[in-house]
XYZ file of C-alpha atoms in Angstrom:
93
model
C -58.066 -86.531 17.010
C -54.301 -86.364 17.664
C -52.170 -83.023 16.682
C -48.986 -83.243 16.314
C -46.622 -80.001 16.463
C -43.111 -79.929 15.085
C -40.667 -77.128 15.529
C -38.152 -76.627 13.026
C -34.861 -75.090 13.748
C -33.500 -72.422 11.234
C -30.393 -71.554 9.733
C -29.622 -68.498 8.273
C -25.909 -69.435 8.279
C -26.007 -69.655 3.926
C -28.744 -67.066 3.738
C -28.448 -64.848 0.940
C -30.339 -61.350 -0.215
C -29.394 -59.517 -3.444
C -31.383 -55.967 -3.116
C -30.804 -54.356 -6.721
C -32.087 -50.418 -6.503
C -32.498 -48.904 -9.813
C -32.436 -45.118 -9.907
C -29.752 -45.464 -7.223
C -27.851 -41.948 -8.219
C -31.273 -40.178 -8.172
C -32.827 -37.949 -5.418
C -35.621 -40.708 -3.717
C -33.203 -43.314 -3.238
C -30.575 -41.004 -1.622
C -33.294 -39.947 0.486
C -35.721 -42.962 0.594
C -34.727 -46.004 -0.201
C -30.961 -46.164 1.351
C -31.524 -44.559 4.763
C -34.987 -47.387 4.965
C -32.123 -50.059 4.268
C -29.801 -48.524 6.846
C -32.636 -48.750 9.207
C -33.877 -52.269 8.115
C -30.672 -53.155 9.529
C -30.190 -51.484 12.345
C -33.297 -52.760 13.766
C -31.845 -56.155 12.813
C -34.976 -56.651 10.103
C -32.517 -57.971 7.693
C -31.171 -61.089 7.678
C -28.545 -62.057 10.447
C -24.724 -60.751 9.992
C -23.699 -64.302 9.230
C -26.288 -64.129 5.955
C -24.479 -62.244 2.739
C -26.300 -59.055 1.783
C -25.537 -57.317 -1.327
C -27.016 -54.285 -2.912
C -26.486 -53.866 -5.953
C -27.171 -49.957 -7.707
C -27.839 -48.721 -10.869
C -28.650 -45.255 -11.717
C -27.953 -42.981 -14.732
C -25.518 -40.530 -13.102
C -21.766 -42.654 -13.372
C -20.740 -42.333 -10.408
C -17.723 -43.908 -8.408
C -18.059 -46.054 -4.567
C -16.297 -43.077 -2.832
C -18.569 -40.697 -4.754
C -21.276 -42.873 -4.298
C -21.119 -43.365 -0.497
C -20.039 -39.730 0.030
C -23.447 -38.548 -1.553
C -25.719 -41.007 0.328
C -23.503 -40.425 3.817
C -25.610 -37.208 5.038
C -28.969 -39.174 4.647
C -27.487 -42.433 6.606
C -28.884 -41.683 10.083
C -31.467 -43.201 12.651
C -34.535 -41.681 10.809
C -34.958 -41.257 6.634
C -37.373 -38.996 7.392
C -35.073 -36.675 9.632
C -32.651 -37.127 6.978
C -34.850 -35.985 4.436
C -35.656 -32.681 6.696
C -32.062 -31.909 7.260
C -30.917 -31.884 4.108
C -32.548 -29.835 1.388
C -29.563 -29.509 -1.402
C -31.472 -32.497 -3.713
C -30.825 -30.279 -7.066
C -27.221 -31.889 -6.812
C -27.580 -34.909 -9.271
């Protein structure tokens, strides 16, 4: 019996990931869910810089980008559950 092994080369040069978060105003995601993704990719578990990533939010709470960003910021370090610890202000919605 004969095997034969091939190795195939991958590109993620036209990868593409869509990550839609619903609930994205609320208090798990801002505490959760965002700072996981921030980690996902600073441990380079996400697909390669030359990929396109979008995430897409929805939540029930209008909220602008700026807003947006500027309420998620605090929670955006090396460990969600640190960031969870450090802040404790989550009645803020």
């Amino acid at each position: 019996t004969t095997t034969t092994t091939t190795t195939t080369s991958i590109s993620h040069q036209n990868d593409k990931l869509a990550i839609i978060v619903i609930g994205a105003s609320g208090d798990l995601a801002k505490k959760y869910t965002f700072p996981s993704l921030y980690n996902l990719y600073n441990l380079n578990l996400l697909p390669p810089s030359t990929s396109r990533i979008a995430i897409y939010g929805y939540g029930r709470t209008k909220l602008s980008t700026t807003t947006f960003r500027e309420k998620i910021r605090p929670y955006m370090n090396s460990s969600s559950s640190t960031a969870s610890n450090n802040n404790t202000d989550d009645d803020d919605n």
